[in-house]
């Protein structure tokens, strides 16, 4: 099912895109939870982490690696950051196009609420 993230990929909806390649796109979260809050999404429409298949293994790796590169370039890697994939209802997922949150630039607590 196409979501608003597909419309960001096709440029029907504007977003602050900070990185893209043939596999994925990264853009700033519209409601940032920290000084750095970027979403990394595959171009392929995958609803959630629960819908991932073995053939997506490399793609998931690319998302994580792109987030790590961005964190280093943003200067938050040494202090640390959080990578989050909210999954389905109990995970708090609201947009059903797989996305990896990169959140950082401030200390964070654990466990989540
Ligand atoms: P999740 O709750 O994990 O599904 O996260 C969805 C995220 O998408 C939330 O953090 C929203 O703030 C963010 N979001 C929703 N609409 C947009 C948009 N148009 N541009 C950028 N981020 C968005």
mmCIF file of C-alpha atoms and ligand atoms in Angstrom:
data_model
loop_
_atom_site.group_PDB
_atom_site.id
_atom_site.type_symbol
_atom_site.label_atom_id
_atom_site.label_comp_id
_atom_site.label_asym_id
_atom_site.label_seq_id
_atom_site.Cartn_x
_atom_site.Cartn_y
_atom_site.Cartn_z
ATOM 1 C CA UNK A 1 0.000 0.000 0.000
ATOM 2 C CA UNK A 2 1.441 3.391 -0.949
ATOM 3 C CA UNK A 3 1.789 5.764 1.993
ATOM 4 C CA UNK A 4 2.775 9.399 2.242
ATOM 5 C CA UNK A 5 6.411 8.264 2.234
ATOM 6 C CA UNK A 6 5.895 7.014 -1.341
ATOM 7 C CA UNK A 7 4.772 10.540 -2.159
ATOM 8 C CA UNK A 8 7.974 11.897 -0.636
ATOM 9 C CA UNK A 9 9.948 9.498 -2.858
ATOM 10 C CA UNK A 10 8.033 10.680 -5.941
ATOM 11 C CA UNK A 11 8.327 14.322 -4.821
ATOM 12 C CA UNK A 12 4.529 14.761 -4.656
ATOM 13 C CA UNK A 13 4.987 15.814 -1.009
ATOM 14 C CA UNK A 14 7.920 18.035 -0.049
ATOM 15 C CA UNK A 15 10.471 16.895 2.504
ATOM 16 C CA UNK A 16 13.929 17.919 3.615
ATOM 17 C CA UNK A 17 15.796 15.151 1.835
ATOM 18 C CA UNK A 18 19.331 14.786 3.186
ATOM 19 C CA UNK A 19 20.484 11.688 1.285
ATOM 20 C CA UNK A 20 19.328 9.446 -1.544
ATOM 21 C CA UNK A 21 20.668 6.713 -3.748
ATOM 22 C CA UNK A 22 19.156 4.001 -5.930
ATOM 23 C CA UNK A 23 18.078 1.980 -2.895
ATOM 24 C CA UNK A 24 16.972 4.450 -0.260
ATOM 25 C CA UNK A 25 16.094 7.965 0.757
ATOM 26 C CA UNK A 26 16.669 9.913 3.983
ATOM 27 C CA UNK A 27 14.771 12.984 5.105
ATOM 28 C CA UNK A 28 14.267 15.031 8.262
ATOM 29 C CA UNK A 29 11.376 13.993 10.488
ATOM 30 C CA UNK A 30 8.621 16.622 10.395
ATOM 31 C CA UNK A 31 8.186 16.328 14.177
ATOM 32 C CA UNK A 32 11.755 15.929 15.460
ATOM 33 C CA UNK A 33 12.224 14.289 18.847
ATOM 34 C CA UNK A 34 15.848 15.416 19.161
ATOM 35 C CA UNK A 35 18.259 17.864 17.493
ATOM 36 C CA UNK A 36 18.960 15.191 14.860
ATOM 37 C CA UNK A 37 15.966 13.133 13.710
ATOM 38 C CA UNK A 38 16.194 11.644 10.233
ATOM 39 C CA UNK A 39 14.148 8.849 8.648
ATOM 40 C CA UNK A 40 15.854 6.331 6.339
ATOM 41 C CA UNK A 41 13.424 4.562 4.024
ATOM 42 C CA UNK A 42 13.810 2.043 1.202
ATOM 43 C CA UNK A 43 12.464 3.037 -2.208
ATOM 44 C CA UNK A 44 10.686 -0.323 -2.245
ATOM 45 C CA UNK A 45 7.291 -0.298 -0.537
ATOM 46 C CA UNK A 46 7.714 -2.580 2.491
ATOM 47 C CA UNK A 47 5.039 -2.049 5.140
ATOM 48 C CA UNK A 48 7.087 -2.722 8.268
ATOM 49 C CA UNK A 49 9.955 -4.715 9.748
ATOM 50 C CA UNK A 50 7.388 -7.504 10.135
ATOM 51 C CA UNK A 51 7.064 -7.680 6.331
ATOM 52 C CA UNK A 52 10.794 -8.081 5.679
ATOM 53 C CA UNK A 53 11.963 -11.134 3.743
ATOM 54 C CA UNK A 54 15.379 -12.757 3.361
ATOM 55 C CA UNK A 55 15.855 -10.931 0.052
ATOM 56 C CA UNK A 56 15.774 -7.622 1.976
ATOM 57 C CA UNK A 57 18.821 -8.435 4.105
ATOM 58 C CA UNK A 58 21.181 -6.251 2.069
ATOM 59 C CA UNK A 59 18.665 -3.413 1.920
ATOM 60 C CA UNK A 60 18.274 -3.363 5.710
ATOM 61 C CA UNK A 61 22.049 -3.270 5.997
ATOM 62 C CA UNK A 62 22.130 -0.307 3.632
ATOM 63 C CA UNK A 63 19.618 1.576 5.783
ATOM 64 C CA UNK A 64 21.699 1.019 8.919
ATOM 65 C CA UNK A 65 24.959 1.919 7.191
ATOM 66 C CA UNK A 66 23.480 5.102 5.680
ATOM 67 C CA UNK A 67 22.181 6.146 9.105
ATOM 68 C CA UNK A 68 25.586 5.530 10.669
ATOM 69 C CA UNK A 69 27.322 7.561 7.961
ATOM 70 C CA UNK A 70 24.875 10.408 8.459
ATOM 71 C CA UNK A 71 25.425 10.320 12.238
ATOM 72 C CA UNK A 72 29.185 10.574 11.774
ATOM 73 C CA UNK A 73 28.824 13.447 9.304
ATOM 74 C CA UNK A 74 26.402 15.212 11.669
ATOM 75 C CA UNK A 75 28.988 14.891 14.457
ATOM 76 C CA UNK A 76 26.762 12.904 16.829
ATOM 77 C CA UNK A 77 28.297 9.453 16.426
ATOM 78 C CA UNK A 78 30.900 9.633 19.169
ATOM 79 C CA UNK A 79 28.383 10.780 21.789
ATOM 80 C CA UNK A 80 25.906 8.227 20.504
ATOM 81 C CA UNK A 81 22.479 7.990 18.987
ATOM 82 C CA UNK A 82 19.505 5.712 18.680
ATOM 83 C CA UNK A 83 18.278 3.695 15.681
ATOM 84 C CA UNK A 84 14.622 2.716 15.949
ATOM 85 C CA UNK A 85 12.202 0.756 13.770
ATOM 86 C CA UNK A 86 8.771 1.097 15.323
ATOM 87 C CA UNK A 87 6.851 -1.972 14.193
ATOM 88 C CA UNK A 88 3.069 -2.366 14.002
ATOM 89 C CA UNK A 89 0.624 -1.169 16.631
ATOM 90 C CA UNK A 90 2.431 -1.942 19.889
ATOM 91 C CA UNK A 91 5.648 -0.636 18.404
ATOM 92 C CA UNK A 92 4.003 2.721 17.796
ATOM 93 C CA UNK A 93 4.262 2.589 14.009
ATOM 94 C CA UNK A 94 2.086 5.220 12.309
ATOM 95 C CA UNK A 95 3.377 5.195 8.726
ATOM 96 C CA UNK A 96 3.358 1.771 7.083
ATOM 97 C CA UNK A 97 6.358 2.217 4.835
ATOM 98 C CA UNK A 98 9.424 0.725 6.555
ATOM 99 C CA UNK A 99 11.588 3.426 8.109
ATOM 100 C CA UNK A 100 14.599 3.588 10.369
ATOM 101 C CA UNK A 101 14.648 6.538 12.773
ATOM 102 C CA UNK A 102 18.056 8.077 13.500
ATOM 103 C CA UNK A 103 17.638 10.109 16.675
ATOM 104 C CA UNK A 104 20.484 11.917 18.385
ATOM 105 C CA UNK A 105 22.118 15.093 19.527
ATOM 106 C CA UNK A 106 20.939 14.741 23.129
ATOM 107 C CA UNK A 107 21.110 12.083 25.835
ATOM 108 C CA UNK A 108 18.210 9.617 25.887
ATOM 109 C CA UNK A 109 16.786 7.406 28.592
ATOM 110 C CA UNK A 110 15.977 3.707 28.584
ATOM 111 C CA UNK A 111 13.610 1.841 28.739
ATOM 112 C CA UNK A 112 11.125 3.486 26.372
ATOM 113 C CA UNK A 113 7.631 4.269 27.631
HETATM 114 P P1 LIG B 1 6.487 5.907 13.126
HETATM 115 O O1 LIG B 1 5.628 6.384 14.267
HETATM 116 O O2 LIG B 1 7.669 5.111 13.546
HETATM 117 O O3 LIG B 1 5.671 5.260 12.053
HETATM 118 O O4 LIG B 1 7.136 7.223 12.529
HETATM 119 C C1 LIG B 1 6.567 7.999 11.540
HETATM 120 C C2 LIG B 1 7.332 9.289 11.558
HETATM 121 O O5 LIG B 1 7.054 9.974 10.363
HETATM 122 C C3 LIG B 1 6.961 10.222 12.717
HETATM 123 O O6 LIG B 1 8.107 10.476 13.502
HETATM 124 C C4 LIG B 1 6.451 11.466 12.010
HETATM 125 O O7 LIG B 1 6.815 12.652 12.666
HETATM 126 C C5 LIG B 1 7.085 11.350 10.642
HETATM 127 N N1 LIG B 1 6.406 12.023 9.562
HETATM 128 C C6 LIG B 1 5.072 11.969 9.274
HETATM 129 N N2 LIG B 1 4.806 12.690 8.188
HETATM 130 C C7 LIG B 1 5.986 13.210 7.754
HETATM 131 C C8 LIG B 1 6.364 14.062 6.668
HETATM 132 N N3 LIG B 1 5.466 14.528 5.779
HETATM 133 N N4 LIG B 1 7.672 14.391 6.543
HETATM 134 C C9 LIG B 1 8.571 13.935 7.423
HETATM 135 N N5 LIG B 1 8.277 13.136 8.462
HETATM 136 C C10 LIG B 1 7.003 12.782 8.636
#
